[in-house]
Amino acid sequence: MSPRQITVLGECVADAFAEPANASNELALRVLPGGGPANTAVALARLGTPTRFLARLSGDVFGRLFRAHLEASGVDLSYAVAAAEPSTLAVAELDGAGQAAFSFHAQNTVDWQWTPGELAQVDLSETACVHTGSLALVREPGGAVVEDFLAAAPRATISIDPNVRPLLVRPEVYRARLAHWCALADILRLSEDDLGLLLPGTPPERACDTWHAAGARLVVITLGAGGALVSLDGERLQVPAVATQVVDTVGAGDSFTAGLLHHLGAHGLLGGRLADLRLDDVAEACRFGTRVAALTCSVAGPNPPWQNQLAQLTTVGGA
């Protein structure tokens, strides 16, 4: 059986949420540790998967918050880089349905400054899967360094979540790189919002076929309340969402990805090119992922559940 460790590479972001202030001319911000890859690493570790996070962590107040949060969740930071640049800040505004719109403060921040030397010493021999994506994969100067790192990890399953952020990087930049990412990746997980930005007007099924042709064996498109569309080498099915009382949706997609990867890893299905993977295996893993995402939506901010909290939702699919 393949080793179960999952290595996640990417950014930590300080997610700031507006709260009532003491005076009319003040704005109070509640800051939570976030960032798509960091959220995924935390969720994986809380579910019980041995998880290592490759990040560049600032020494500022946000960086110290990130480090404490990751370590408290059981994430291995032995290869994290202690860096001098400031942390990235995202200010979130929630609408009435709990959907978040972000504005970013990310110029010259720590997360995008990867150098080849910082990743050259990382040992992936015990890693079943490398998961990355989001801004660290597309923002320069570090994005190309991350791509080269993925290309040099032939024994591990590669999972990519584009997590398009048009306020920071124009969608056409993602589009220009996506075929290359599919050639590197075994798993492509993205949201319906990502799909609308990457292939506007394209039906999800046709998009899956496009990305299969570019090299990704497994494509999973999350559809919010519509669940998830699963496509494995062109074989498809849809997994329903789990009903829950939504507080906000921050981190839900990251938690879904963690649930998917955790379930596949726990059943020995990660490692290499997914040669033994069947559609039923993926469906079961996605059902598990919807449970993890639902629990994340039921609390404020990117706060994924611990393994012992999964019993709060009863549905089909095991751990």
CSV table of C-alpha atoms in Angstrom, one decimal:
chain,number,residue,atom,x,y,z
A,1,MET,CA,0.0,0.0,0.0
A,2,SER,CA,1.2,3.5,-0.8
A,3,PRO,CA,2.3,5.8,2.0
A,4,ARG,CA,-0.6,7.9,3.3
A,5,GLN,CA,1.3,11.1,3.9
A,6,ILE,CA,0.0,14.1,1.9
A,7,THR,CA,2.2,17.2,1.2
A,8,VAL,CA,0.4,20.4,0.6
A,9,LEU,CA,2.2,23.4,-0.9
A,10,GLY,CA,0.8,26.9,-1.0
A,11,GLU,CA,-0.1,30.1,0.8
A,12,CYS,CA,-1.4,31.1,4.2
A,13,VAL,CA,-3.7,34.2,4.1
A,14,ALA,CA,-5.0,36.3,7.0
A,15,ASP,CA,-8.8,36.3,6.5
A,16,ALA,CA,-10.3,39.5,8.1
A,17,PHE,CA,-14.0,39.7,8.7
A,18,ALA,CA,-15.8,43.0,9.6
A,19,GLU,CA,-17.6,43.0,12.9
A,20,PRO,CA,-19.5,45.7,14.8
A,21,ALA,CA,-17.2,48.4,16.2
A,22,ASN,CA,-17.5,50.6,19.3
A,23,ALA,CA,-18.0,53.8,17.3
A,24,SER,CA,-19.6,54.7,14.0
A,25,ASN,CA,-16.2,55.8,12.5
A,26,GLU,CA,-14.4,52.5,13.3
A,27,LEU,CA,-14.2,49.2,11.6
A,28,ALA,CA,-13.4,46.1,13.7
A,29,LEU,CA,-11.8,43.2,11.9
A,30,ARG,CA,-11.8,39.6,13.2
A,31,VAL,CA,-8.8,37.9,11.7
A,32,LEU,CA,-8.7,34.1,11.1
A,33,PRO,CA,-5.9,32.0,9.5
A,34,GLY,CA,-6.9,31.0,6.0
A,35,GLY,CA,-5.7,30.6,2.5
A,36,GLY,CA,-6.9,27.7,0.3
A,37,PRO,CA,-3.8,25.4,0.6
A,38,ALA,CA,-3.5,26.1,4.4
A,39,ASN,CA,-7.2,25.3,4.9
A,40,THR,CA,-6.7,22.1,3.0
A,41,ALA,CA,-3.7,21.1,5.1
A,42,VAL,CA,-5.5,21.9,8.4
A,43,ALA,CA,-8.6,19.9,7.3
A,44,LEU,CA,-6.4,16.9,6.2
A,45,ALA,CA,-4.5,16.8,9.5
A,46,ARG,CA,-7.7,17.1,11.6
A,47,LEU,CA,-9.2,14.2,9.7
A,48,GLY,CA,-6.2,12.1,10.7
A,49,THR,CA,-4.1,12.1,7.5
A,50,PRO,CA,-0.3,12.7,8.2
A,51,THR,CA,0.0,16.1,6.6
A,52,ARG,CA,3.1,18.2,5.8
A,53,PHE,CA,2.7,21.8,4.7
A,54,LEU,CA,5.2,23.5,2.5
A,55,ALA,CA,4.7,27.3,3.1
A,56,ARG,CA,6.7,30.5,3.4
A,57,LEU,CA,5.7,31.9,6.8
A,58,SER,CA,6.4,35.5,7.8
A,59,GLY,CA,7.7,36.4,11.2
A,60,ASP,CA,4.9,39.1,11.6
A,61,VAL,CA,1.9,38.9,13.8
A,62,PHE,CA,-0.1,37.0,11.1
A,63,GLY,CA,2.7,34.6,10.4
A,64,ARG,CA,2.9,33.7,14.1
A,65,LEU,CA,-0.9,33.2,14.1
A,66,PHE,CA,-0.6,30.8,11.1
A,67,ARG,CA,2.2,28.8,12.6
A,68,ALA,CA,0.3,28.3,15.9
A,69,HIS,CA,-2.9,27.4,14.1
A,70,LEU,CA,-1.3,24.8,11.8
A,71,GLU,CA,0.7,23.2,14.6
A,72,ALA,CA,-2.3,23.0,16.9
A,73,SER,CA,-4.1,21.2,14.1
A,74,GLY,CA,-1.3,18.6,13.8
A,75,VAL,CA,0.3,19.9,10.5
A,76,ASP,CA,4.0,19.1,10.0
A,77,LEU,CA,5.9,22.3,9.4
A,78,SER,CA,9.4,20.8,9.3
A,79,TYR,CA,9.9,22.1,5.7
A,80,ALA,CA,8.2,25.5,6.1
A,81,VAL,CA,10.4,28.4,5.3
A,82,ALA,CA,10.8,31.2,7.9
A,83,ALA,CA,10.8,34.3,5.6
A,84,ALA,CA,11.2,38.0,6.0
A,85,GLU,CA,8.4,39.3,3.8
A,86,PRO,CA,5.0,40.3,5.2
A,87,SER,CA,2.0,38.0,5.3
A,88,THR,CA,-0.9,38.3,2.8
A,89,LEU,CA,-4.2,39.8,4.0
A,90,ALA,CA,-7.7,39.2,2.6
A,91,VAL,CA,-10.7,41.2,3.8
A,92,ALA,CA,-13.9,39.3,3.4
A,93,GLU,CA,-17.4,40.7,3.0
A,94,LEU,CA,-20.3,38.2,3.5
A,95,ASP,CA,-23.6,38.5,1.8
A,96,GLY,CA,-26.9,37.3,3.2
A,97,ALA,CA,-26.3,33.7,2.1
A,98,GLY,CA,-22.9,33.6,3.8
A,99,GLN,CA,-21.0,33.8,0.5
A,100,ALA,CA,-17.7,35.7,0.8
A,101,ALA,CA,-16.3,38.3,-1.5
A,102,PHE,CA,-12.6,39.1,-0.9
A,103,SER,CA,-10.3,42.1,-1.4
A,104,PHE,CA,-6.6,41.3,-1.2
A,105,HIS,CA,-3.5,43.0,0.2
A,106,ALA,CA,-0.9,40.9,-1.5
A,107,GLN,CA,1.8,43.0,-3.2
A,108,ASN,CA,5.3,41.6,-2.6
A,109,THR,CA,4.0,39.4,0.3
A,110,VAL,CA,5.7,36.2,1.5
A,111,ASP,CA,3.6,33.5,-0.3
A,112,TRP,CA,4.8,34.2,-3.8
A,113,GLN,CA,8.5,34.3,-3.4
A,114,TRP,CA,9.5,30.6,-3.7
A,115,THR,CA,13.1,30.0,-4.9
A,116,PRO,CA,14.3,26.7,-6.4
A,117,GLY,CA,16.7,26.2,-3.4
A,118,GLU,CA,13.9,26.4,-0.9
A,119,LEU,CA,12.1,23.4,-2.5
A,120,ALA,CA,15.2,21.4,-3.6
A,121,GLN,CA,15.8,19.7,-0.3
A,122,VAL,CA,12.2,18.5,0.2
A,123,ASP,CA,12.0,14.7,0.5
A,124,LEU,CA,8.9,13.3,-1.1
A,125,SER,CA,9.8,9.6,-0.7
A,126,GLU,CA,7.0,9.1,2.0
A,127,THR,CA,4.5,11.3,0.2
A,128,ALA,CA,1.5,9.6,-1.5
A,129,CYS,CA,0.1,12.9,-2.9
A,130,VAL,CA,1.2,16.5,-3.4
A,131,HIS,CA,-1.7,19.0,-3.4
A,132,THR,CA,-1.3,22.6,-4.5
A,133,GLY,CA,-3.0,25.3,-6.5
A,134,SER,CA,-4.5,28.6,-5.8
A,135,LEU,CA,-2.4,31.8,-5.9
A,136,ALA,CA,1.0,30.2,-5.1
A,137,LEU,CA,0.8,28.2,-8.3
A,138,VAL,CA,0.1,31.2,-10.6
A,139,ARG,CA,1.7,34.3,-9.0
A,140,GLU,CA,5.2,35.2,-10.0
A,141,PRO,CA,8.0,34.8,-9.3
A,142,GLY,CA,7.2,31.6,-7.3
A,143,GLY,CA,4.6,30.0,-9.6
A,144,ALA,CA,7.1,28.6,-12.1
A,145,VAL,CA,9.2,27.2,-9.2
A,146,VAL,CA,6.2,25.4,-7.9
A,147,GLU,CA,5.4,23.9,-11.3
A,148,ASP,CA,9.0,22.6,-11.6
A,149,PHE,CA,8.7,21.1,-8.2
A,150,LEU,CA,5.5,19.2,-9.2
A,151,ALA,CA,7.2,18.0,-12.4
A,152,ALA,CA,10.0,16.4,-10.4
A,153,ALA,CA,7.6,14.4,-8.1
A,154,PRO,CA,6.9,11.4,-10.4
A,155,ARG,CA,6.0,8.9,-7.6
A,156,ALA,CA,3.4,11.0,-6.0
A,157,THR,CA,-0.2,11.6,-7.1
A,158,ILE,CA,-0.5,15.3,-8.1
A,159,SER,CA,-3.7,17.2,-7.1
A,160,ILE,CA,-4.4,20.8,-8.2
A,161,ASP,CA,-7.1,23.2,-7.2
A,162,PRO,CA,-6.9,26.4,-9.4
A,163,ASN,CA,-9.0,28.4,-7.0
A,164,VAL,CA,-9.2,31.4,-9.4
A,165,ARG,CA,-8.9,34.8,-7.7
A,166,PRO,CA,-9.6,37.4,-10.5
A,167,LEU,CA,-9.0,40.3,-8.2
A,168,LEU,CA,-5.3,39.3,-7.9
A,169,VAL,CA,-4.6,37.4,-11.2
A,170,ARG,CA,-6.5,37.9,-14.4
A,171,PRO,CA,-8.4,34.7,-15.5
A,172,GLU,CA,-6.6,34.6,-18.8
A,173,VAL,CA,-3.3,33.9,-16.9
A,174,TYR,CA,-4.9,30.8,-15.4
A,175,ARG,CA,-6.3,29.8,-18.8
A,176,ALA,CA,-2.8,30.1,-20.3
A,177,ARG,CA,-1.4,27.7,-17.7
A,178,LEU,CA,-4.2,25.3,-17.2
A,179,ALA,CA,-3.3,22.8,-19.9
A,180,HIS,CA,0.2,22.5,-18.5
A,181,TRP,CA,-1.3,22.0,-15.0
A,182,CYS,CA,-3.5,19.2,-16.3
A,183,ALA,CA,-0.4,17.5,-17.9
A,184,LEU,CA,1.2,17.6,-14.4
A,185,ALA,CA,-1.9,16.6,-12.4
A,186,ASP,CA,-3.8,13.4,-11.8
A,187,ILE,CA,-6.6,15.2,-9.9
A,188,LEU,CA,-8.1,18.5,-10.9
A,189,ARG,CA,-10.6,19.9,-8.3
A,190,LEU,CA,-12.4,23.1,-9.0
A,191,SER,CA,-15.6,25.0,-8.3
A,192,GLU,CA,-18.4,26.0,-10.7
A,193,ASP,CA,-17.2,29.6,-10.2
A,194,ASP,CA,-13.7,28.6,-11.3
A,195,LEU,CA,-15.3,26.9,-14.4
A,196,GLY,CA,-17.2,30.0,-15.3
A,197,LEU,CA,-13.9,32.0,-15.2
A,198,LEU,CA,-11.7,29.4,-16.9
A,199,LEU,CA,-14.1,28.2,-19.7
A,200,PRO,CA,-17.0,30.7,-19.8
A,201,GLY,CA,-20.2,29.3,-21.2
A,202,THR,CA,-18.9,25.7,-21.3
A,203,PRO,CA,-21.0,22.9,-19.9
A,204,PRO,CA,-19.3,21.1,-17.0
A,205,GLU,CA,-19.2,17.8,-18.9
A,206,ARG,CA,-17.5,19.3,-21.9
A,207,ALA,CA,-15.0,21.1,-19.6
A,208,CYS,CA,-14.2,17.7,-18.0
A,209,ASP,CA,-13.5,16.2,-21.5
A,210,THR,CA,-11.2,19.2,-22.3
A,211,TRP,CA,-9.2,18.7,-19.1
A,212,HIS,CA,-9.0,14.9,-19.5
A,213,ALA,CA,-7.6,15.4,-23.0
A,214,ALA,CA,-4.9,17.7,-21.5
A,215,GLY,CA,-3.9,15.0,-19.0
A,216,ALA,CA,-6.0,15.0,-15.8
A,217,ARG,CA,-7.5,11.6,-15.1
A,218,LEU,CA,-9.9,12.7,-12.4
A,219,VAL,CA,-11.8,16.0,-12.6
A,220,VAL,CA,-14.2,17.0,-9.8
A,221,ILE,CA,-16.3,20.1,-10.1
A,222,THR,CA,-18.1,21.2,-6.9
A,223,LEU,CA,-21.5,22.8,-7.5
A,224,GLY,CA,-22.4,24.3,-4.2
A,225,ALA,CA,-25.8,23.1,-3.1
A,226,GLY,CA,-25.8,21.0,-6.3
A,227,GLY,CA,-23.1,18.6,-4.9
A,228,ALA,CA,-20.3,17.6,-7.1
A,229,LEU,CA,-19.8,16.4,-10.7
A,230,VAL,CA,-17.2,13.5,-10.8
A,231,SER,CA,-15.5,12.6,-14.1
A,232,LEU,CA,-12.9,9.8,-14.2
A,233,ASP,CA,-11.4,9.3,-17.7
A,234,GLY,CA,-14.8,10.5,-19.1
A,235,GLU,CA,-17.0,8.2,-16.9
A,236,ARG,CA,-19.2,10.5,-14.9
A,237,LEU,CA,-21.7,10.7,-12.0
A,238,GLN,CA,-23.0,13.4,-9.7
A,239,VAL,CA,-22.8,13.3,-5.9
A,240,PRO,CA,-25.4,15.3,-3.9
A,241,ALA,CA,-24.6,17.9,-1.3
A,242,VAL,CA,-25.3,17.3,2.4
A,243,ALA,CA,-28.0,19.6,3.8
A,244,THR,CA,-26.7,21.9,6.6
A,245,GLN,CA,-27.5,25.2,8.2
A,246,VAL,CA,-25.0,27.5,6.5
A,247,VAL,CA,-23.2,30.1,8.6
A,248,ASP,CA,-20.7,30.9,5.7
A,249,THR,CA,-19.0,29.1,2.9
A,250,VAL,CA,-15.5,30.2,3.6
A,251,GLY,CA,-13.1,27.2,3.3
A,252,ALA,CA,-15.9,24.8,2.1
A,253,GLY,CA,-14.2,23.9,-1.1
A,254,ASP,CA,-10.8,23.4,0.6
A,255,SER,CA,-12.5,21.1,3.1
A,256,PHE,CA,-14.2,19.1,0.3
A,257,THR,CA,-10.8,18.6,-1.3
A,258,ALA,CA,-9.3,17.5,2.0
A,259,GLY,CA,-12.2,15.0,2.5
A,260,LEU,CA,-11.7,13.6,-1.0
A,261,LEU,CA,-7.9,13.2,-0.6
A,262,HIS,CA,-8.2,11.9,3.0
A,263,HIS,CA,-10.7,9.2,1.9
A,264,LEU,CA,-8.7,8.1,-1.1
A,265,GLY,CA,-5.5,8.0,1.0
A,266,ALA,CA,-7.1,6.1,3.8
A,267,HIS,CA,-8.1,3.4,1.3
A,268,GLY,CA,-4.7,3.1,-0.2
A,269,LEU,CA,-5.7,4.7,-3.5
A,270,LEU,CA,-3.2,7.6,-3.6
A,271,GLY,CA,0.3,7.3,-5.0
A,272,GLY,CA,1.4,7.3,-8.6
A,273,ARG,CA,-1.0,7.8,-11.5
A,274,LEU,CA,-4.2,6.4,-9.9
A,275,ALA,CA,-4.1,3.2,-12.0
A,276,ASP,CA,-6.3,1.2,-9.7
A,277,LEU,CA,-8.9,4.0,-9.2
A,278,ARG,CA,-12.6,3.2,-10.1
A,279,LEU,CA,-15.5,5.6,-10.4
A,280,ASP,CA,-17.2,4.0,-7.4
A,281,ASP,CA,-14.1,4.8,-5.3
A,282,VAL,CA,-14.2,8.4,-6.2
A,283,ALA,CA,-18.0,8.7,-5.6
A,284,GLU,CA,-17.5,7.3,-2.1
A,285,ALA,CA,-14.6,9.7,-1.5
A,286,CYS,CA,-16.7,12.7,-2.7
A,287,ARG,CA,-19.6,11.7,-0.5
A,288,PHE,CA,-17.2,11.9,2.4
A,289,GLY,CA,-15.9,15.2,1.1
A,290,THR,CA,-19.4,16.7,1.1
A,291,ARG,CA,-19.8,15.8,4.8
A,292,VAL,CA,-16.6,17.6,5.6
A,293,ALA,CA,-17.6,20.6,3.6
A,294,ALA,CA,-21.1,20.7,5.2
A,295,LEU,CA,-19.6,20.8,8.7
A,296,THR,CA,-17.2,23.6,7.6
A,297,CYS,CA,-20.2,25.6,6.3
A,298,SER,CA,-22.0,25.2,9.6
A,299,VAL,CA,-19.4,27.3,11.5
A,300,ALA,CA,-17.9,30.7,11.0
A,301,GLY,CA,-14.7,31.0,8.9
A,302,PRO,CA,-12.4,28.4,7.6
A,303,ASN,CA,-12.7,26.1,10.6
A,304,PRO,CA,-12.8,22.5,9.3
A,305,PRO,CA,-14.0,19.6,11.5
A,306,TRP,CA,-11.9,17.2,13.5
A,307,GLN,CA,-12.4,13.5,12.8
A,308,ASN,CA,-14.5,13.0,16.0
A,309,GLN,CA,-16.9,15.7,14.8
A,310,LEU,CA,-18.0,13.8,11.7
A,311,ALA,CA,-20.7,12.0,13.5
A,312,GLN,CA,-22.6,15.3,13.7
A,313,LEU,CA,-23.8,14.5,10.2
A,314,THR,CA,-25.2,11.1,9.3
A,315,THR,CA,-25.1,10.3,5.6
A,316,VAL,CA,-23.8,7.6,3.2
A,317,GLY,CA,-20.1,7.2,3.1
A,318,GLY,CA,-17.4,6.2,5.5
A,319,ALA,CA,-14.1,7.6,6.8
